[in-house]
């Protein structure tokens, strides 16, 4: 059940929640190598990706951790040990996953993860290419197909449209591909710079508008009065009023970004429009009965990648995985201008 491994492992962690330019904000530590029980896999980490959730969890606050806290929720690696109840994986399997926000993260040489939320990594991708996908793929998939209930491509699917606000980010980069390749939707994405506009067009967006401008007016200039679905991937507070104006009668808005102030959902009443949240950690956090859907979803994503339908969204690779490079990645994400995903490889 086990391959040879050290009793301790390298990890990047925090004790205090500090600004990212403070060298103590993320530090290198040695921790005990964990042992898998039940349905857990022990994965030797080969590559990790950084997401806005990492930055939000690490954000400065008056709190001190008694023991090192390890962040990170995007990984690819190799199974080196399994719990007694594991049935879907064996030693040596290449895997990718986002993990569980209630457990230690992937910024460590080894990590425990429940097999139900793990996928077999795409055979056609390197570890760093695979690590860019899990969190964003799960989020985008659940938002489109489980929260917005977008129908998969078929001759029966009626013509419909979606506006993806924040199309060049990690989730947007996958959501555009899924919508363009697996549905009949007209895909409109937002991007605010020439580089990001080119990125979203290459991923499959049919139209591009600027989320810093008047989105309703830009859509009308394209001959689009309303869209059936709106997916908000940045700044819900700012974009919700425009989304309420843009969404079609009986349409639906979904967001993945928490709001700072109450949202005026009464704006949706006359249209009988819906509003729904997507949080990809819900299933693992609450141990829902359908938790294994995330593992199946990742396996399907891997198949679509290997078939050439989807492509990785990695846009920058840093090596090795150490505190300095992880702080650099966090700082770039905090700058708010990252296109695609930042990945780190090799401990």
Coordinates of C-alpha atoms in Angstrom, one line a residue:
X1 CA 0.0 0.0 0.0
X2 CA 2.9 2.4 0.4
X3 CA 6.0 3.5 -1.5
X4 CA 9.1 4.6 0.4
X5 CA 8.8 8.2 1.6
X6 CA 10.4 10.4 4.1
X7 CA 9.0 10.9 7.6
X8 CA 9.0 14.6 7.1
X9 CA 8.2 16.8 4.1
X10 CA 8.9 20.3 2.7
X11 CA 6.0 22.7 2.8
X12 CA 5.2 26.3 2.3
X13 CA 3.0 27.7 5.1
X14 CA 2.0 30.6 7.2
X15 CA 1.8 31.4 10.9
X16 CA 0.5 35.0 10.5
X17 CA -1.6 36.7 7.9
X18 CA 0.6 39.4 6.4
X19 CA 1.0 41.5 3.3
X20 CA 2.6 39.5 0.5
X21 CA 5.7 41.7 0.4
X22 CA 6.5 40.6 3.9
X23 CA 9.0 37.7 3.7
X24 CA 7.2 36.0 6.6
X25 CA 3.9 36.0 4.7
X26 CA 4.7 32.6 3.3
X27 CA 7.6 30.5 4.7
X28 CA 9.3 27.2 4.2
X29 CA 8.8 24.6 6.9
X30 CA 9.3 20.9 7.6
X31 CA 6.1 19.0 8.5
X32 CA 5.4 15.3 9.3
X33 CA 4.4 13.4 6.1
X34 CA 0.8 12.4 6.6
X35 CA -0.6 8.8 6.5
X36 CA -3.7 8.0 4.4
X37 CA -6.7 6.5 6.1
X38 CA -10.1 5.5 4.8
X39 CA -10.7 6.9 1.3
X40 CA -7.7 9.1 1.3
X41 CA -4.9 9.1 -1.3
X42 CA -1.4 10.3 -0.4
X43 CA -0.1 12.2 -3.4
X44 CA 3.5 13.2 -4.1
X45 CA 3.0 16.8 -5.5
X46 CA 4.7 17.5 -8.8
X47 CA 3.0 20.9 -9.6
X48 CA 0.6 23.3 -8.1
X49 CA -1.4 26.3 -9.4
X50 CA -2.3 29.5 -7.6
X51 CA -5.9 30.9 -7.5
X52 CA -7.7 33.9 -6.0
X53 CA -8.9 31.8 -3.2
X54 CA -5.3 31.4 -2.0
X55 CA -4.9 35.2 -1.9
X56 CA -8.2 35.7 -0.1
X57 CA -7.4 33.1 2.6
X58 CA -3.9 34.5 3.1
X59 CA -5.1 38.2 3.2
X60 CA -3.9 40.2 6.2
X61 CA -5.9 39.9 9.4
X62 CA -5.3 39.7 13.2
X63 CA -4.9 36.0 13.6
X64 CA -2.0 33.8 14.4
X65 CA -1.9 30.0 13.7
X66 CA -0.6 27.8 16.5
X67 CA 0.8 25.4 13.9
X68 CA 1.8 26.1 10.3
X69 CA -1.1 26.4 7.9
X70 CA -0.6 25.1 4.4
X71 CA -2.6 26.7 1.6
X72 CA -3.1 25.6 -2.0
X73 CA -6.0 24.2 -4.0
X74 CA -4.8 23.0 -7.4
X75 CA -2.4 20.1 -7.8
X76 CA -1.1 17.4 -10.0
X77 CA 1.1 14.5 -8.8
X78 CA 1.5 10.8 -8.2
X79 CA -0.4 8.5 -5.8
X80 CA 2.2 7.0 -3.4
X81 CA -0.1 5.5 -0.7
X82 CA -3.8 4.8 -0.3
X83 CA -6.2 4.3 2.6
X84 CA -7.9 1.0 3.3
X85 CA -11.2 2.0 1.6
X86 CA -9.8 3.4 -1.6
X87 CA -11.2 1.6 -4.7
X88 CA -10.6 3.9 -7.7
X89 CA -6.8 4.5 -7.6
X90 CA -3.6 2.5 -7.3
X91 CA 0.0 3.4 -6.6
X92 CA 1.7 5.2 -9.4
X93 CA -1.5 6.8 -10.8
X94 CA -1.1 10.3 -12.2
X95 CA -3.8 12.5 -10.7
X96 CA -5.1 16.1 -10.6
X97 CA -7.5 17.7 -8.2
X98 CA -8.5 20.9 -6.3
X99 CA -8.9 19.4 -2.9
X100 CA -10.9 20.4 0.1
X101 CA -10.6 23.9 1.7
X102 CA -11.2 22.4 5.2
X103 CA -8.0 20.4 5.0
X104 CA -4.3 21.2 4.6
X105 CA -3.6 22.4 1.0
X106 CA -1.3 21.3 -1.7
X107 CA 1.7 23.7 -1.1
X108 CA 3.6 20.7 0.4
X109 CA 5.6 17.8 -1.0
X110 CA 2.8 15.3 0.0
X111 CA -0.9 15.8 0.5
X112 CA -3.9 13.8 1.6
X113 CA -7.0 14.0 -0.6
X114 CA -10.3 12.1 -0.7
X115 CA -10.4 10.0 -3.8
X116 CA -13.9 11.1 -4.6
X117 CA -12.7 14.6 -5.6
X118 CA -9.7 13.4 -7.6
X119 CA -9.4 12.8 -11.3
X120 CA -6.9 10.8 -13.4
X121 CA -4.7 13.4 -15.0
X122 CA -4.8 13.9 -18.8
X123 CA -2.3 11.6 -20.4
X124 CA -1.4 14.2 -22.9
X125 CA -0.4 16.9 -20.4
X126 CA 2.7 17.5 -18.2
X127 CA 2.1 17.8 -14.5
X128 CA 2.4 21.6 -14.7
X129 CA -0.1 21.7 -17.6
X130 CA -2.5 19.5 -15.6
X131 CA -2.2 21.4 -12.4
X132 CA -3.7 24.5 -14.0
X133 CA -7.0 22.9 -14.6
X134 CA -8.8 21.3 -11.6
X135 CA -10.2 24.2 -9.5
X136 CA -11.2 26.3 -12.5
X137 CA -12.6 23.3 -14.4
X138 CA -14.8 22.2 -11.5
X139 CA -16.0 25.7 -10.9
X140 CA -16.7 26.5 -14.5
X141 CA -18.4 23.1 -15.1
X142 CA -20.6 23.3 -12.0
X143 CA -21.5 26.9 -12.8
X144 CA -22.5 26.2 -16.4
X145 CA -24.1 22.7 -16.2
X146 CA -25.3 22.4 -12.6
X147 CA -26.1 26.0 -11.4
X148 CA -27.2 27.7 -14.7
X149 CA -28.4 24.3 -16.1
X150 CA -27.0 25.1 -19.6
X151 CA -28.0 22.2 -21.9
X152 CA -25.2 20.3 -23.5
X153 CA -24.9 20.5 -27.3
X154 CA -27.8 18.8 -29.1
X155 CA -30.1 19.4 -32.0
X156 CA -32.8 20.2 -29.5
X157 CA -31.0 22.9 -27.8
X158 CA -32.6 26.3 -28.5
X159 CA -30.4 29.2 -29.6
X160 CA -29.2 31.0 -26.4
X161 CA -26.4 33.2 -25.3
X162 CA -24.1 33.7 -22.3
X163 CA -22.1 36.7 -21.0
X164 CA -18.9 35.6 -19.1
X165 CA -17.7 38.6 -17.1
X166 CA -14.0 38.2 -16.5
X167 CA -13.3 35.9 -19.4
X168 CA -9.4 36.0 -19.3
X169 CA -9.0 34.8 -15.7
X170 CA -8.6 31.2 -14.6
X171 CA -12.3 30.2 -14.4
X172 CA -13.2 32.3 -17.4
X173 CA -10.6 30.6 -19.6
X174 CA -12.2 27.2 -18.9
X175 CA -15.8 28.5 -19.0
X176 CA -15.3 29.9 -22.4
X177 CA -14.0 26.6 -23.8
X178 CA -16.8 24.6 -22.2
X179 CA -19.5 26.9 -23.5
X180 CA -18.0 27.2 -27.0
X181 CA -17.2 23.4 -27.4
X182 CA -19.9 21.6 -25.4
X183 CA -23.0 23.8 -26.0
X184 CA -24.7 25.8 -28.7
X185 CA -24.4 29.0 -26.8
X186 CA -23.3 32.3 -28.4
X187 CA -20.4 33.1 -26.1
X188 CA -19.7 36.8 -25.2
X189 CA -16.8 37.3 -22.9
X190 CA -15.4 40.4 -21.3
X191 CA -11.8 41.5 -21.5
X192 CA -10.3 44.9 -20.8
X193 CA -6.9 44.8 -22.6
X194 CA -5.8 43.8 -26.1
X195 CA -3.9 40.8 -24.8
X196 CA -6.8 39.5 -22.8
X197 CA -9.2 40.1 -25.6
X198 CA -7.0 38.1 -27.9
X199 CA -6.7 35.3 -25.3
X200 CA -10.5 34.9 -24.9
X201 CA -11.1 34.9 -28.7
X202 CA -8.5 32.2 -29.1
X203 CA -10.3 30.1 -26.5
X204 CA -13.6 30.4 -28.4
X205 CA -15.4 33.6 -27.4
X206 CA -17.6 34.7 -30.3
X207 CA -17.8 38.3 -29.2
X208 CA -15.7 40.4 -26.7
X209 CA -16.8 43.5 -24.7
X210 CA -15.1 45.5 -22.0
X211 CA -16.4 45.1 -18.4
X212 CA -15.0 48.5 -17.5
X213 CA -17.4 50.1 -20.0
X214 CA -21.2 50.2 -20.4
X215 CA -21.8 46.5 -21.1
X216 CA -25.4 46.9 -22.0
X217 CA -24.6 49.5 -24.6
X218 CA -21.8 47.4 -26.0
X219 CA -24.1 44.4 -26.3
X220 CA -26.8 46.5 -28.1
X221 CA -24.1 47.8 -30.5
X222 CA -23.5 44.1 -31.4
X223 CA -27.3 43.6 -31.9
X224 CA -27.7 41.8 -28.6
X225 CA -30.5 43.1 -26.4
X226 CA -30.3 40.5 -23.6
X227 CA -28.5 37.3 -22.8
X228 CA -30.0 34.1 -21.4
X229 CA -27.2 33.5 -18.9
X230 CA -24.7 35.7 -17.1
X231 CA -21.7 34.3 -15.3
X232 CA -19.9 36.8 -13.0
X233 CA -16.3 35.9 -12.3
X234 CA -15.1 39.1 -10.8
X235 CA -16.5 42.0 -8.6
X236 CA -20.0 40.9 -8.0
X237 CA -20.9 44.2 -6.3
X238 CA -19.9 46.2 -9.3
X239 CA -21.3 44.0 -12.0
X240 CA -24.6 42.8 -10.5
X241 CA -26.7 45.8 -11.5
X242 CA -25.5 45.6 -15.1
X243 CA -26.1 41.8 -15.1
X244 CA -29.7 42.3 -13.9
X245 CA -30.2 44.8 -16.8
X246 CA -28.6 42.5 -19.4
X247 CA -30.1 39.1 -18.4
X248 CA -33.1 38.1 -20.4
X249 CA -36.6 37.5 -18.9
X250 CA -36.6 34.1 -17.3
X251 CA -32.8 34.0 -17.6
X252 CA -30.3 33.3 -14.8
X253 CA -27.2 35.0 -13.3
X254 CA -24.5 33.0 -11.5
X255 CA -21.5 34.3 -9.6
X256 CA -18.5 32.8 -7.9
X257 CA -17.4 36.0 -6.1
X258 CA -18.7 36.9 -2.7
X259 CA -20.4 40.3 -2.4
X260 CA -19.3 43.0 0.1
X261 CA -22.7 44.7 0.3
X262 CA -26.2 43.4 0.0
X263 CA -27.3 42.7 -3.6
X264 CA -30.6 44.2 -4.8
X265 CA -32.2 41.0 -6.1
X266 CA -35.5 42.9 -6.5
X267 CA -34.0 44.0 -9.8
X268 CA -34.7 40.5 -11.1
X269 CA -38.4 40.3 -10.0
X270 CA -40.1 41.7 -13.1
X271 CA -38.0 39.4 -15.3
X272 CA -38.6 36.3 -13.1
X273 CA -34.9 35.9 -13.5
X274 CA -32.8 33.6 -11.2
X275 CA -29.6 34.2 -9.2
X276 CA -27.4 31.4 -8.0
X277 CA -24.0 30.9 -6.4
X278 CA -21.2 28.5 -7.4
X279 CA -18.7 27.5 -4.8
X280 CA -16.7 24.4 -5.8
X281 CA -15.8 23.5 -2.2
X282 CA -19.4 22.9 -1.2
X283 CA -19.4 19.2 -1.9
X284 CA -16.2 18.4 0.0
X285 CA -17.0 20.9 2.8
X286 CA -20.4 19.4 3.5
X287 CA -19.6 15.8 2.4
X288 CA -22.6 15.8 0.1
X289 CA -23.9 12.5 -1.1
X290 CA -22.9 13.4 -4.7
X291 CA -19.3 14.4 -3.7
X292 CA -17.9 11.8 -6.2
X293 CA -19.3 13.9 -9.1
X294 CA -16.2 16.1 -8.9
X295 CA -14.0 13.1 -9.5
X296 CA -16.1 12.0 -12.4
X297 CA -16.2 15.6 -13.8
X298 CA -12.4 15.8 -13.7
X299 CA -12.1 12.4 -15.5
X300 CA -14.4 13.8 -18.2
X301 CA -12.3 17.0 -18.4
X302 CA -9.2 14.8 -18.8
X303 CA -10.8 12.9 -21.7
X304 CA -11.8 16.1 -23.4
X305 CA -8.2 17.4 -23.1
X306 CA -6.8 14.2 -24.5
X307 CA -9.3 14.4 -27.4
X308 CA -8.1 17.9 -28.2
X309 CA -11.5 19.5 -27.3
X310 CA -10.1 21.5 -24.2
X311 CA -6.7 22.9 -23.6
X312 CA -4.8 23.8 -20.5
X313 CA -4.9 27.4 -19.4
X314 CA -1.4 27.7 -17.9
X315 CA 0.2 30.9 -19.0
X316 CA 3.2 31.1 -16.6
X317 CA 5.3 28.5 -15.0
X318 CA 7.7 29.2 -12.0
X319 CA 10.2 26.7 -10.7
X320 CA 11.0 25.4 -8.1
X321 CA 8.1 25.4 -5.6
X322 CA 9.5 27.5 -2.9
X323 CA 8.3 30.4 -0.7
X324 CA 9.9 33.1 -2.9
X325 CA 8.1 31.9 -6.0
X326 CA 4.8 31.4 -4.2
X327 CA 5.0 34.9 -2.8
X328 CA 5.7 36.1 -6.4
X329 CA 2.6 34.3 -7.7
X330 CA 0.4 35.7 -5.0
X331 CA 1.7 39.2 -5.7
X332 CA 0.9 38.9 -9.4
X333 CA -2.6 37.6 -8.6
X334 CA -3.2 40.5 -6.2
X335 CA -2.3 42.8 -9.1
X336 CA -5.5 41.6 -10.8
X337 CA -4.1 41.4 -14.3
X338 CA -3.2 37.7 -14.6
X339 CA -4.2 36.0 -17.9
X340 CA -4.9 32.3 -17.5
X341 CA -3.1 30.5 -14.7
X342 CA 0.2 30.7 -12.8
X343 CA 1.7 27.3 -12.0
X344 CA 4.7 26.2 -9.9
X345 CA 6.5 22.9 -10.4
X346 CA 9.2 20.8 -8.7
X347 CA 9.9 20.9 -4.9

